[in-house]
PDB file of C-alpha atoms in Angstrom:
ATOM      1  CA  GLN A   1      -0.383   0.005  -0.125  1.00  0.00           C
ATOM      2  CA  VAL A   2       1.244   3.443  -1.145  1.00  0.00           C
ATOM      3  CA  GLN A   3       0.846   6.410   1.302  1.00  0.00           C
ATOM      4  CA  LEU A   4       1.008   9.471  -0.302  1.00  0.00           C
ATOM      5  CA  VAL A   5       1.937  13.302   1.093  1.00  0.00           C
ATOM      6  CA  GLU A   6       0.990  16.114  -1.157  1.00  0.00           C
ATOM      7  CA  SER A   7       2.755  19.729  -0.386  1.00  0.00           C
ATOM      8  CA  GLY A   8       3.124  22.914  -2.541  1.00  0.00           C
ATOM      9  CA  GLY A   9       0.020  24.453  -2.402  1.00  0.00           C
ATOM     10  CA  GLY A  10      -0.826  28.364  -1.545  1.00  0.00           C
ATOM     11  CA  LEU A  11      -2.586  31.393  -2.648  1.00  0.00           C
ATOM     12  CA  VAL A  12      -1.279  32.627  -6.019  1.00  0.00           C
ATOM     13  CA  GLN A  13      -2.396  35.765  -8.101  1.00  0.00           C
ATOM     14  CA  PRO A  14      -4.420  35.023 -11.990  1.00  0.00           C
ATOM     15  CA  GLY A  15      -1.272  34.073 -14.085  1.00  0.00           C
ATOM     16  CA  GLY A  16       1.102  33.067 -11.257  1.00  0.00           C
ATOM     17  CA  SER A  17       2.985  29.669 -10.744  1.00  0.00           C
ATOM     18  CA  LEU A  18       3.226  26.901  -8.318  1.00  0.00           C
ATOM     19  CA  ARG A  19       4.861  23.278  -7.864  1.00  0.00           C
ATOM     20  CA  LEU A  20       3.252  20.568  -6.098  1.00  0.00           C
ATOM     21  CA  SER A  21       4.722  17.570  -4.901  1.00  0.00           C
ATOM     22  CA  CYS A  22       3.291  14.372  -3.996  1.00  0.00           C
ATOM     23  CA  ALA A  23       6.079  12.322  -1.829  1.00  0.00           C
ATOM     24  CA  ALA A  24       5.270   8.458  -1.613  1.00  0.00           C
ATOM     25  CA  SER A  25       5.856   5.858   1.083  1.00  0.00           C
ATOM     26  CA  GLY A  26       6.754   2.375  -0.024  1.00  0.00           C
ATOM     27  CA  ARG A  27       9.118   0.635  -2.565  1.00  0.00           C
ATOM     28  CA  THR A  28       6.860  -0.113  -5.124  1.00  0.00           C
ATOM     29  CA  PHE A  29       5.991   3.524  -5.833  1.00  0.00           C
ATOM     30  CA  SER A  30       7.926   3.301  -9.345  1.00  0.00           C
ATOM     31  CA  SER A  31       5.642   0.269 -10.590  1.00  0.00           C
ATOM     32  CA  TYR A  32       2.903   2.553  -9.968  1.00  0.00           C
ATOM     33  CA  ALA A  33       1.167   5.093 -12.582  1.00  0.00           C
ATOM     34  CA  MET A  34       0.449   8.178 -10.743  1.00  0.00           C
ATOM     35  CA  GLY A  35      -1.968  11.092 -11.340  1.00  0.00           C
ATOM     36  CA  TRP A  36      -2.807  14.620  -9.631  1.00  0.00           C
ATOM     37  CA  PHE A  37      -6.564  15.353  -9.135  1.00  0.00           C
ATOM     38  CA  ARG A  38      -8.397  18.318  -7.791  1.00  0.00           C
ATOM     39  CA  GLN A  39     -11.723  19.442  -6.078  1.00  0.00           C
ATOM     40  CA  ALA A  40     -13.218  22.666  -6.464  1.00  0.00           C
ATOM     41  CA  PRO A  41     -15.793  24.057  -3.596  1.00  0.00           C
ATOM     42  CA  GLY A  42     -19.113  22.455  -3.926  1.00  0.00           C
ATOM     43  CA  LYS A  43     -17.956  19.831  -6.830  1.00  0.00           C
ATOM     44  CA  GLY A  44     -16.954  16.606  -7.231  1.00  0.00           C
ATOM     45  CA  ARG A  45     -13.116  15.465  -7.609  1.00  0.00           C
ATOM     46  CA  GLU A  46     -11.532  15.371 -11.197  1.00  0.00           C
ATOM     47  CA  PHE A  47      -8.892  14.026 -13.091  1.00  0.00           C
ATOM     48  CA  VAL A  48      -5.987  16.424 -13.606  1.00  0.00           C
ATOM     49  CA  ALA A  49      -2.858  15.005 -14.958  1.00  0.00           C
ATOM     50  CA  ALA A  50      -1.195  11.293 -14.965  1.00  0.00           C
ATOM     51  CA  ILE A  51       2.098  10.123 -15.847  1.00  0.00           C
ATOM     52  CA  ASN A  52       2.973   6.531 -16.508  1.00  0.00           C
ATOM     53  CA  TRP A  53       5.721   4.468 -14.443  1.00  0.00           C
ATOM     54  CA  SER A  54       8.667   5.529 -16.238  1.00  0.00           C
ATOM     55  CA  GLY A  55       8.073   9.240 -16.552  1.00  0.00           C
ATOM     56  CA  VAL A  56       8.009   8.747 -20.638  1.00  0.00           C
ATOM     57  CA  ASN A  57       3.928   9.148 -21.317  1.00  0.00           C
ATOM     58  CA  MET A  58       1.622  11.972 -19.919  1.00  0.00           C
ATOM     59  CA  ASP A  59      -2.096  12.563 -20.290  1.00  0.00           C
ATOM     60  CA  TYR A  60      -3.751  16.144 -19.264  1.00  0.00           C
ATOM     61  CA  ALA A  61      -7.429  17.478 -19.073  1.00  0.00           C
ATOM     62  CA  ASP A  62      -8.152  19.672 -21.468  1.00  0.00           C
ATOM     63  CA  SER A  63      -8.608  22.341 -18.976  1.00  0.00           C
ATOM     64  CA  VAL A  64      -4.805  22.107 -17.964  1.00  0.00           C
ATOM     65  CA  LYS A  65      -2.984  20.967 -21.374  1.00  0.00           C
ATOM     66  CA  GLY A  66      -0.400  23.611 -22.414  1.00  0.00           C
ATOM     67  CA  ARG A  67      -0.210  24.817 -18.474  1.00  0.00           C
ATOM     68  CA  PHE A  68       0.110  22.407 -16.421  1.00  0.00           C
ATOM     69  CA  THR A  69       2.953  19.509 -16.582  1.00  0.00           C
ATOM     70  CA  ILE A  70       3.330  16.209 -14.635  1.00  0.00           C
ATOM     71  CA  SER A  71       6.670  14.881 -14.093  1.00  0.00           C
ATOM     72  CA  ARG A  72       8.056  12.214 -11.428  1.00  0.00           C
ATOM     73  CA  ASP A  73      11.440  11.140  -9.664  1.00  0.00           C
ATOM     74  CA  ASN A  74      11.390   7.312  -9.161  1.00  0.00           C
ATOM     75  CA  ALA A  75      14.708   8.065  -6.604  1.00  0.00           C
ATOM     76  CA  LYS A  76      12.723  10.375  -4.604  1.00  0.00           C
ATOM     77  CA  ASN A  77       9.599   8.369  -4.409  1.00  0.00           C
ATOM     78  CA  THR A  78       7.986  12.162  -5.902  1.00  0.00           C
ATOM     79  CA  VAL A  79       5.862  13.090  -8.594  1.00  0.00           C
ATOM     80  CA  TYR A  80       5.225  16.429  -9.147  1.00  0.00           C
ATOM     81  CA  LEU A  81       2.868  18.944 -10.907  1.00  0.00           C
ATOM     82  CA  GLN A  82       4.235  22.303 -12.400  1.00  0.00           C
ATOM     83  CA  MET A  83       1.305  24.920 -12.941  1.00  0.00           C
ATOM     84  CA  ASN A  84       1.788  27.705 -14.883  1.00  0.00           C
ATOM     85  CA  SER A  85      -0.931  30.446 -16.250  1.00  0.00           C
ATOM     86  CA  LEU A  86      -3.035  29.844 -12.992  1.00  0.00           C
ATOM     87  CA  LYS A  87      -6.630  30.939 -13.360  1.00  0.00           C
ATOM     88  CA  PRO A  88      -9.301  31.451 -10.566  1.00  0.00           C
ATOM     89  CA  GLU A  89     -10.985  28.304 -12.059  1.00  0.00           C
ATOM     90  CA  ASP A  90      -7.799  26.115 -11.072  1.00  0.00           C
ATOM     91  CA  THR A  91      -8.768  26.790  -7.562  1.00  0.00           C
ATOM     92  CA  GLY A  92      -9.370  23.755  -5.222  1.00  0.00           C
ATOM     93  CA  VAL A  93      -7.811  20.797  -3.205  1.00  0.00           C
ATOM     94  CA  TYR A  94      -5.429  18.782  -5.165  1.00  0.00           C
ATOM     95  CA  TYR A  95      -4.694  15.268  -4.698  1.00  0.00           C
ATOM     96  CA  CYS A  96      -2.271  12.680  -6.006  1.00  0.00           C
ATOM     97  CA  ALA A  97      -3.418   8.823  -6.367  1.00  0.00           C
ATOM     98  CA  ALA A  98      -1.767   5.708  -8.326  1.00  0.00           C
ATOM     99  CA  VAL A  99      -4.042   5.326 -11.265  1.00  0.00           C
ATOM    100  CA  ASN A 100      -5.186   3.296 -14.249  1.00  0.00           C
ATOM    101  CA  GLY A 101      -5.264   5.327 -17.054  1.00  0.00           C
ATOM    102  CA  ARG A 102      -7.455   8.503 -15.473  1.00  0.00           C
ATOM    103  CA  PHE A 103      -9.076   6.194 -12.672  1.00  0.00           C
ATOM    104  CA  PRO A 104      -7.390   6.554  -9.335  1.00  0.00           C
ATOM    105  CA  LEU A 105      -6.548   3.293  -7.107  1.00  0.00           C
ATOM    106  CA  GLY A 106      -6.511   2.994  -3.430  1.00  0.00           C
ATOM    107  CA  SER A 107      -6.295   5.797  -0.865  1.00  0.00           C
ATOM    108  CA  TRP A 108      -5.589   9.478  -0.697  1.00  0.00           C
ATOM    109  CA  GLY A 109      -3.609  11.568   1.018  1.00  0.00           C
ATOM    110  CA  GLN A 110      -5.130  15.193   2.787  1.00  0.00           C
ATOM    111  CA  GLY A 111      -4.570  17.222  -0.255  1.00  0.00           C
ATOM    112  CA  THR A 112      -3.225  20.375  -0.456  1.00  0.00           C
ATOM    113  CA  GLN A 113      -5.212  23.543  -1.099  1.00  0.00           C
ATOM    114  CA  VAL A 114      -4.662  26.017  -3.979  1.00  0.00           C
ATOM    115  CA  THR A 115      -6.282  28.944  -4.210  1.00  0.00           C
ATOM    116  CA  VAL A 116      -6.097  31.503  -7.380  1.00  0.00           C
ATOM    117  CA  SER A 117      -7.374  34.672  -6.339  1.00  0.00           C
ATOM    118  CA  SER A 118      -6.573  38.751  -6.636  1.00  0.00           C
TER     119      SER A 118
END
């Protein structure tokens, strides 16, 4: 079972950038595809981005394509989400999870809050 801890959220102005990190415990991290999800206030959790086990293949929701970049460092058991050109609609709690395609597997971490506001 992989345990996950997200960090790096905060308050940023529209057009700004943030880099989220997700630290995973367990020796099987590099075996899993990983993804980022977000949940805006009053809405369900939605897929944001995913990366395969080797870091070669990435997938993005249309709403973030061209602005967000997912990456991973298997030596550090960490997956990242670089978010640029942030918009108010990117506001929400961001979570990482092991994934199968765009579908989460297993448990969630506590999430990290991202607020985009002037």
